[in-house]
């Protein structure tokens, strides 16, 4: 989606240099655009992440789905039944917060999960949901980024954990002068995922940096 927008923006006479800002899940997705598109002059990851599968709370089920990839159809269907049955059995004992997180994070991968979330139901194809997350791995994209990059990392980020710092370490194609990692803290009022009560702190950093890069 970024490519067509970038093409349209580049055709405008009132536009000079162009930067891309990715917020939350966008901070994961824009790595591919930053690596693959020509015409971008800088990118901001607010915050960053390089792979979704390790971030999922239920790593036991995720590992089972990962191991089943490339297996025969019969084995894969067996794992699907086991994973789906496991969630259905566990659902009544999950806390409202745990259910919300499954719905909130799952709905972006599946319209079916979105509809089930609205109905207050557990994902009926939990295996399919986890399988849909596996392609969202951007390690190779991070290593191919060659435009100035700003990475924000939030203290206490429950969603991306320490992947911002891990992703920053993958910027191997950039010299130190073109990459910057900023750690936002609770003391600044800018902790937690997307700094929900510290937006001004983060945006002052972002736009001061962009001012330097795009002038």
PDB file of C-alpha atoms in Angstrom:
ATOM      1  CA  UNK A   1       0.000   0.000   0.000  1.00  0.00           C
ATOM      2  CA  UNK A   2       2.902   2.376   0.632  1.00  0.00           C
ATOM      3  CA  UNK A   3       4.198   2.180  -2.938  1.00  0.00           C
ATOM      4  CA  UNK A   4       1.168   3.705  -4.717  1.00  0.00           C
ATOM      5  CA  UNK A   5       0.880   6.445  -2.082  1.00  0.00           C
ATOM      6  CA  UNK A   6       4.576   7.238  -2.444  1.00  0.00           C
ATOM      7  CA  UNK A   7       4.226   7.391  -6.238  1.00  0.00           C
ATOM      8  CA  UNK A   8       1.306   9.823  -5.933  1.00  0.00           C
ATOM      9  CA  UNK A   9       3.124  12.005  -3.418  1.00  0.00           C
ATOM     10  CA  UNK A  10       6.248  12.126  -5.565  1.00  0.00           C
ATOM     11  CA  UNK A  11       4.237  13.521  -8.464  1.00  0.00           C
ATOM     12  CA  UNK A  12       3.244  16.613  -6.471  1.00  0.00           C
ATOM     13  CA  UNK A  13       5.220  19.764  -7.100  1.00  0.00           C
ATOM     14  CA  UNK A  14       4.893  20.891  -3.479  1.00  0.00           C
ATOM     15  CA  UNK A  15       6.591  17.783  -2.035  1.00  0.00           C
ATOM     16  CA  UNK A  16      10.307  17.518  -1.423  1.00  0.00           C
ATOM     17  CA  UNK A  17      11.784  14.696   0.621  1.00  0.00           C
ATOM     18  CA  UNK A  18       9.522  11.959   1.981  1.00  0.00           C
ATOM     19  CA  UNK A  19       9.664   9.935   5.205  1.00  0.00           C
ATOM     20  CA  UNK A  20       7.606   6.969   6.375  1.00  0.00           C
ATOM     21  CA  UNK A  21       6.430   6.605   9.989  1.00  0.00           C
ATOM     22  CA  UNK A  22       5.161   3.252  11.207  1.00  0.00           C
ATOM     23  CA  UNK A  23       3.223   3.200  14.495  1.00  0.00           C
ATOM     24  CA  UNK A  24       2.473   0.027  16.483  1.00  0.00           C
ATOM     25  CA  UNK A  25       1.888  -2.844  14.012  1.00  0.00           C
ATOM     26  CA  UNK A  26       2.879  -0.360  11.306  1.00  0.00           C
ATOM     27  CA  UNK A  27       6.271  -0.217  12.989  1.00  0.00           C
ATOM     28  CA  UNK A  28       6.677  -3.838  11.969  1.00  0.00           C
ATOM     29  CA  UNK A  29       5.159  -3.608   8.493  1.00  0.00           C
ATOM     30  CA  UNK A  30       7.043  -0.549   7.244  1.00  0.00           C
ATOM     31  CA  UNK A  31      10.379  -2.385   7.403  1.00  0.00           C
ATOM     32  CA  UNK A  32       9.552  -4.036   4.086  1.00  0.00           C
ATOM     33  CA  UNK A  33       8.603  -0.748   2.467  1.00  0.00           C
ATOM     34  CA  UNK A  34      11.770   0.899   3.767  1.00  0.00           C
ATOM     35  CA  UNK A  35      13.864  -1.943   2.377  1.00  0.00           C
ATOM     36  CA  UNK A  36      12.168  -2.362  -0.992  1.00  0.00           C
ATOM     37  CA  UNK A  37      10.924   1.030  -2.179  1.00  0.00           C
ATOM     38  CA  UNK A  38      12.986   3.694  -3.860  1.00  0.00           C
ATOM     39  CA  UNK A  39      11.945   7.268  -3.205  1.00  0.00           C
ATOM     40  CA  UNK A  40      11.823   7.142   0.585  1.00  0.00           C
ATOM     41  CA  UNK A  41      14.344   9.382   2.318  1.00  0.00           C
ATOM     42  CA  UNK A  42      13.918   8.261   5.952  1.00  0.00           C
ATOM     43  CA  UNK A  43      11.890   5.908   8.118  1.00  0.00           C
ATOM     44  CA  UNK A  44      10.664   5.989  11.727  1.00  0.00           C
ATOM     45  CA  UNK A  45       9.707   2.831  13.644  1.00  0.00           C
ATOM     46  CA  UNK A  46       7.415   3.790  16.526  1.00  0.00           C
ATOM     47  CA  UNK A  47       8.175   1.272  17.961  1.00  0.00           C
ATOM     48  CA  UNK A  48       9.862  -1.520  15.984  1.00  0.00           C
ATOM     49  CA  UNK A  49       9.495  -5.277  15.696  1.00  0.00           C
ATOM     50  CA  UNK A  50      11.037  -7.837  13.366  1.00  0.00           C
ATOM     51  CA  UNK A  51       8.798 -10.912  13.806  1.00  0.00           C
ATOM     52  CA  UNK A  52       5.285 -11.498  15.118  1.00  0.00           C
ATOM     53  CA  UNK A  53       5.424 -15.187  16.051  1.00  0.00           C
ATOM     54  CA  UNK A  54       7.829 -14.744  19.014  1.00  0.00           C
ATOM     55  CA  UNK A  55       5.573 -12.026  20.409  1.00  0.00           C
ATOM     56  CA  UNK A  56       2.516 -14.262  20.735  1.00  0.00           C
ATOM     57  CA  UNK A  57       1.749 -15.121  24.338  1.00  0.00           C
ATOM     58  CA  UNK A  58       0.926 -18.794  23.748  1.00  0.00           C
ATOM     59  CA  UNK A  59       4.309 -20.046  22.610  1.00  0.00           C
ATOM     60  CA  UNK A  60       3.392 -23.712  23.160  1.00  0.00           C
ATOM     61  CA  UNK A  61       0.685 -23.599  20.480  1.00  0.00           C
ATOM     62  CA  UNK A  62       2.798 -21.374  18.253  1.00  0.00           C
ATOM     63  CA  UNK A  63       5.677 -23.868  18.387  1.00  0.00           C
ATOM     64  CA  UNK A  64       3.331 -26.717  17.465  1.00  0.00           C
ATOM     65  CA  UNK A  65       2.061 -24.776  14.448  1.00  0.00           C
ATOM     66  CA  UNK A  66       5.603 -23.923  13.381  1.00  0.00           C
ATOM     67  CA  UNK A  67       6.741 -27.554  13.647  1.00  0.00           C
ATOM     68  CA  UNK A  68       3.795 -28.687  11.517  1.00  0.00           C
ATOM     69  CA  UNK A  69       4.752 -26.465   8.598  1.00  0.00           C
ATOM     70  CA  UNK A  70       5.973 -28.610   5.718  1.00  0.00           C
ATOM     71  CA  UNK A  71       4.561 -31.778   7.291  1.00  0.00           C
ATOM     72  CA  UNK A  72       2.125 -34.030   5.490  1.00  0.00           C
ATOM     73  CA  UNK A  73      -1.548 -33.117   5.295  1.00  0.00           C
ATOM     74  CA  UNK A  74      -2.592 -35.807   7.776  1.00  0.00           C
ATOM     75  CA  UNK A  75      -0.086 -34.682  10.413  1.00  0.00           C
ATOM     76  CA  UNK A  76      -0.950 -31.035   9.880  1.00  0.00           C
ATOM     77  CA  UNK A  77      -4.663 -31.705  10.323  1.00  0.00           C
ATOM     78  CA  UNK A  78      -3.933 -33.594  13.523  1.00  0.00           C
ATOM     79  CA  UNK A  79      -1.984 -30.640  14.904  1.00  0.00           C
ATOM     80  CA  UNK A  80      -4.795 -28.305  13.816  1.00  0.00           C
ATOM     81  CA  UNK A  81      -7.336 -30.333  15.767  1.00  0.00           C
ATOM     82  CA  UNK A  82      -5.102 -30.436  18.844  1.00  0.00           C
ATOM     83  CA  UNK A  83      -4.352 -26.706  18.806  1.00  0.00           C
ATOM     84  CA  UNK A  84      -7.979 -25.751  18.228  1.00  0.00           C
ATOM     85  CA  UNK A  85      -9.227 -28.114  20.924  1.00  0.00           C
ATOM     86  CA  UNK A  86      -6.620 -26.793  23.342  1.00  0.00           C
ATOM     87  CA  UNK A  87      -7.850 -23.220  23.019  1.00  0.00           C
ATOM     88  CA  UNK A  88     -11.500 -24.213  23.312  1.00  0.00           C
ATOM     89  CA  UNK A  89     -10.725 -26.121  26.509  1.00  0.00           C
ATOM     90  CA  UNK A  90      -8.647 -23.290  27.988  1.00  0.00           C
ATOM     91  CA  UNK A  91     -10.990 -20.438  27.021  1.00  0.00           C
ATOM     92  CA  UNK A  92     -13.352 -20.600  30.059  1.00  0.00           C
ATOM     93  CA  UNK A  93     -10.386 -20.277  32.439  1.00  0.00           C
ATOM     94  CA  UNK A  94      -8.713 -17.376  30.617  1.00  0.00           C
ATOM     95  CA  UNK A  95      -8.980 -13.949  32.226  1.00  0.00           C
ATOM     96  CA  UNK A  96     -10.853 -11.132  30.454  1.00  0.00           C
ATOM     97  CA  UNK A  97      -7.464  -9.504  29.756  1.00  0.00           C
ATOM     98  CA  UNK A  98      -6.090 -12.682  28.143  1.00  0.00           C
ATOM     99  CA  UNK A  99      -9.203 -13.064  25.997  1.00  0.00           C
ATOM    100  CA  UNK A 100      -9.017  -9.413  24.979  1.00  0.00           C
ATOM    101  CA  UNK A 101      -5.396  -9.756  23.925  1.00  0.00           C
ATOM    102  CA  UNK A 102      -6.163 -12.797  21.765  1.00  0.00           C
ATOM    103  CA  UNK A 103      -9.048 -10.948  20.118  1.00  0.00           C
ATOM    104  CA  UNK A 104      -7.234  -7.622  19.789  1.00  0.00           C
ATOM    105  CA  UNK A 105      -4.060  -9.049  18.323  1.00  0.00           C
ATOM    106  CA  UNK A 106      -5.786 -11.759  16.312  1.00  0.00           C
ATOM    107  CA  UNK A 107      -8.365  -9.625  14.529  1.00  0.00           C
ATOM    108  CA  UNK A 108      -5.747  -7.906  12.384  1.00  0.00           C
ATOM    109  CA  UNK A 109      -4.898 -11.258  10.774  1.00  0.00           C
ATOM    110  CA  UNK A 110      -8.351 -12.685  10.192  1.00  0.00           C
ATOM    111  CA  UNK A 111     -11.797 -11.305   9.411  1.00  0.00           C
ATOM    112  CA  UNK A 112     -13.238 -14.452  10.980  1.00  0.00           C
ATOM    113  CA  UNK A 113     -11.428 -13.738  14.242  1.00  0.00           C
ATOM    114  CA  UNK A 114     -12.691 -10.150  14.112  1.00  0.00           C
ATOM    115  CA  UNK A 115     -16.308 -11.308  13.786  1.00  0.00           C
ATOM    116  CA  UNK A 116     -15.841 -13.867  16.555  1.00  0.00           C
ATOM    117  CA  UNK A 117     -14.298 -11.211  18.785  1.00  0.00           C
ATOM    118  CA  UNK A 118     -17.319  -8.980  18.274  1.00  0.00           C
ATOM    119  CA  UNK A 119     -19.516 -11.906  19.263  1.00  0.00           C
ATOM    120  CA  UNK A 120     -17.409 -12.651  22.348  1.00  0.00           C
ATOM    121  CA  UNK A 121     -16.424 -16.066  20.994  1.00  0.00           C
ATOM    122  CA  UNK A 122     -12.983 -17.719  20.967  1.00  0.00           C
ATOM    123  CA  UNK A 123     -11.265 -18.100  17.583  1.00  0.00           C
ATOM    124  CA  UNK A 124     -12.770 -21.194  15.973  1.00  0.00           C
ATOM    125  CA  UNK A 125      -9.616 -21.838  13.921  1.00  0.00           C
ATOM    126  CA  UNK A 126      -6.850 -20.980  16.340  1.00  0.00           C
ATOM    127  CA  UNK A 127      -4.359 -22.997  14.302  1.00  0.00           C
ATOM    128  CA  UNK A 128      -5.185 -20.958  11.195  1.00  0.00           C
ATOM    129  CA  UNK A 129      -4.756 -17.723  13.133  1.00  0.00           C
ATOM    130  CA  UNK A 130      -1.288 -18.671  14.358  1.00  0.00           C
ATOM    131  CA  UNK A 131      -0.326 -19.947  10.922  1.00  0.00           C
ATOM    132  CA  UNK A 132      -1.326 -16.584   9.420  1.00  0.00           C
ATOM    133  CA  UNK A 133       1.202 -14.868  11.713  1.00  0.00           C
ATOM    134  CA  UNK A 134       4.216 -16.853  10.535  1.00  0.00           C
ATOM    135  CA  UNK A 135       4.947 -14.878   7.314  1.00  0.00           C
ATOM    136  CA  UNK A 136       5.226 -11.658   9.333  1.00  0.00           C
ATOM    137  CA  UNK A 137       8.972 -12.006   9.767  1.00  0.00           C
ATOM    138  CA  UNK A 138      11.086  -9.100   8.538  1.00  0.00           C
ATOM    139  CA  UNK A 139      14.645  -9.966   9.540  1.00  0.00           C
ATOM    140  CA  UNK A 140      15.952  -9.888   5.979  1.00  0.00           C
ATOM    141  CA  UNK A 141      14.149  -6.598   5.315  1.00  0.00           C
ATOM    142  CA  UNK A 142      15.831  -4.935   8.275  1.00  0.00           C
ATOM    143  CA  UNK A 143      19.212  -6.009   6.954  1.00  0.00           C
ATOM    144  CA  UNK A 144      18.448  -4.410   3.564  1.00  0.00           C
ATOM    145  CA  UNK A 145      17.361  -0.978   4.809  1.00  0.00           C
ATOM    146  CA  UNK A 146      19.659   1.721   3.461  1.00  0.00           C
ATOM    147  CA  UNK A 147      17.868   4.945   4.394  1.00  0.00           C
ATOM    148  CA  UNK A 148      18.225   6.891   7.676  1.00  0.00           C
ATOM    149  CA  UNK A 149      16.260   5.081  10.367  1.00  0.00           C
ATOM    150  CA  UNK A 150      14.952   6.123  13.776  1.00  0.00           C
ATOM    151  CA  UNK A 151      13.865   3.349  16.149  1.00  0.00           C
ATOM    152  CA  UNK A 152      11.888   4.021  19.336  1.00  0.00           C
ATOM    153  CA  UNK A 153      11.844   1.510  22.189  1.00  0.00           C
ATOM    154  CA  UNK A 154       9.375   1.824  25.067  1.00  0.00           C
ATOM    155  CA  UNK A 155      10.096   0.736  28.612  1.00  0.00           C
ATOM    156  CA  UNK A 156       7.529  -1.886  29.628  1.00  0.00           C
ATOM    157  CA  UNK A 157       6.292  -2.498  26.070  1.00  0.00           C
ATOM    158  CA  UNK A 158       3.961  -5.468  26.588  1.00  0.00           C
ATOM    159  CA  UNK A 159       3.300  -5.862  22.852  1.00  0.00           C
ATOM    160  CA  UNK A 160       6.775  -5.709  21.270  1.00  0.00           C
ATOM    161  CA  UNK A 161       8.904  -6.484  24.354  1.00  0.00           C
ATOM    162  CA  UNK A 162      12.579  -5.975  23.458  1.00  0.00           C
ATOM    163  CA  UNK A 163      12.169  -6.439  19.700  1.00  0.00           C
ATOM    164  CA  UNK A 164      12.833  -2.737  19.048  1.00  0.00           C
ATOM    165  CA  UNK A 165      16.402  -3.100  20.244  1.00  0.00           C
ATOM    166  CA  UNK A 166      16.789  -6.429  18.458  1.00  0.00           C
ATOM    167  CA  UNK A 167      15.520  -4.881  15.225  1.00  0.00           C
ATOM    168  CA  UNK A 168      17.884  -1.945  15.592  1.00  0.00           C
ATOM    169  CA  UNK A 169      20.780  -4.410  15.765  1.00  0.00           C
ATOM    170  CA  UNK A 170      19.678  -5.793  12.380  1.00  0.00           C
ATOM    171  CA  UNK A 171      20.336  -2.454  10.623  1.00  0.00           C
ATOM    172  CA  UNK A 172      23.661  -3.777   9.411  1.00  0.00           C
ATOM    173  CA  UNK A 173      23.555  -1.985   6.040  1.00  0.00           C
ATOM    174  CA  UNK A 174      23.488   1.444   7.694  1.00  0.00           C
ATOM    175  CA  UNK A 175      26.444   3.352   9.123  1.00  0.00           C
ATOM    176  CA  UNK A 176      26.045   4.542  12.741  1.00  0.00           C
ATOM    177  CA  UNK A 177      25.459   8.107  11.561  1.00  0.00           C
ATOM    178  CA  UNK A 178      22.262   7.038   9.751  1.00  0.00           C
ATOM    179  CA  UNK A 179      20.631   4.989  12.497  1.00  0.00           C
ATOM    180  CA  UNK A 180      19.419   6.038  15.914  1.00  0.00           C
ATOM    181  CA  UNK A 181      17.801   4.155  18.797  1.00  0.00           C
ATOM    182  CA  UNK A 182      15.846   6.139  21.401  1.00  0.00           C
ATOM    183  CA  UNK A 183      14.683   4.434  24.586  1.00  0.00           C
ATOM    184  CA  UNK A 184      11.546   6.043  26.041  1.00  0.00           C
ATOM    185  CA  UNK A 185      11.084   5.591  29.782  1.00  0.00           C
ATOM    186  CA  UNK A 186       8.454   5.737  32.500  1.00  0.00           C
ATOM    187  CA  UNK A 187      10.349   8.639  34.075  1.00  0.00           C
ATOM    188  CA  UNK A 188       9.637  10.630  30.900  1.00  0.00           C
ATOM    189  CA  UNK A 189       5.993   9.576  30.928  1.00  0.00           C
ATOM    190  CA  UNK A 190       6.543   7.697  27.682  1.00  0.00           C
ATOM    191  CA  UNK A 191       6.569   4.047  28.693  1.00  0.00           C
ATOM    192  CA  UNK A 192       4.388   1.145  27.494  1.00  0.00           C
ATOM    193  CA  UNK A 193       3.451   0.256  23.935  1.00  0.00           C
ATOM    194  CA  UNK A 194       3.030   3.383  21.775  1.00  0.00           C
ATOM    195  CA  UNK A 195       3.608   5.607  24.853  1.00  0.00           C
ATOM    196  CA  UNK A 196      -0.163   6.113  25.416  1.00  0.00           C
ATOM    197  CA  UNK A 197       0.251   9.045  27.811  1.00  0.00           C
ATOM    198  CA  UNK A 198       3.532  10.345  26.408  1.00  0.00           C
ATOM    199  CA  UNK A 199       2.763  11.099  22.784  1.00  0.00           C
ATOM    200  CA  UNK A 200       4.236  14.607  22.940  1.00  0.00           C
ATOM    201  CA  UNK A 201       7.538  13.284  24.308  1.00  0.00           C
ATOM    202  CA  UNK A 202       7.852  10.808  21.445  1.00  0.00           C
ATOM    203  CA  UNK A 203       6.726  13.128  18.679  1.00  0.00           C
ATOM    204  CA  UNK A 204       9.144  15.873  19.678  1.00  0.00           C
ATOM    205  CA  UNK A 205      11.937  13.335  19.240  1.00  0.00           C
ATOM    206  CA  UNK A 206      10.513  12.025  15.960  1.00  0.00           C
ATOM    207  CA  UNK A 207       9.960  15.370  14.283  1.00  0.00           C
ATOM    208  CA  UNK A 208      13.203  16.902  15.513  1.00  0.00           C
ATOM    209  CA  UNK A 209      15.001  13.939  13.951  1.00  0.00           C
ATOM    210  CA  UNK A 210      12.983  14.200  10.733  1.00  0.00           C
ATOM    211  CA  UNK A 211      13.779  17.907  10.573  1.00  0.00           C
ATOM    212  CA  UNK A 212      17.463  17.008  10.513  1.00  0.00           C
ATOM    213  CA  UNK A 213      17.066  14.249   7.930  1.00  0.00           C
ATOM    214  CA  UNK A 214      14.710  15.957   5.482  1.00  0.00           C
ATOM    215  CA  UNK A 215      16.118  19.459   5.343  1.00  0.00           C
TER     216      UNK A 215
END
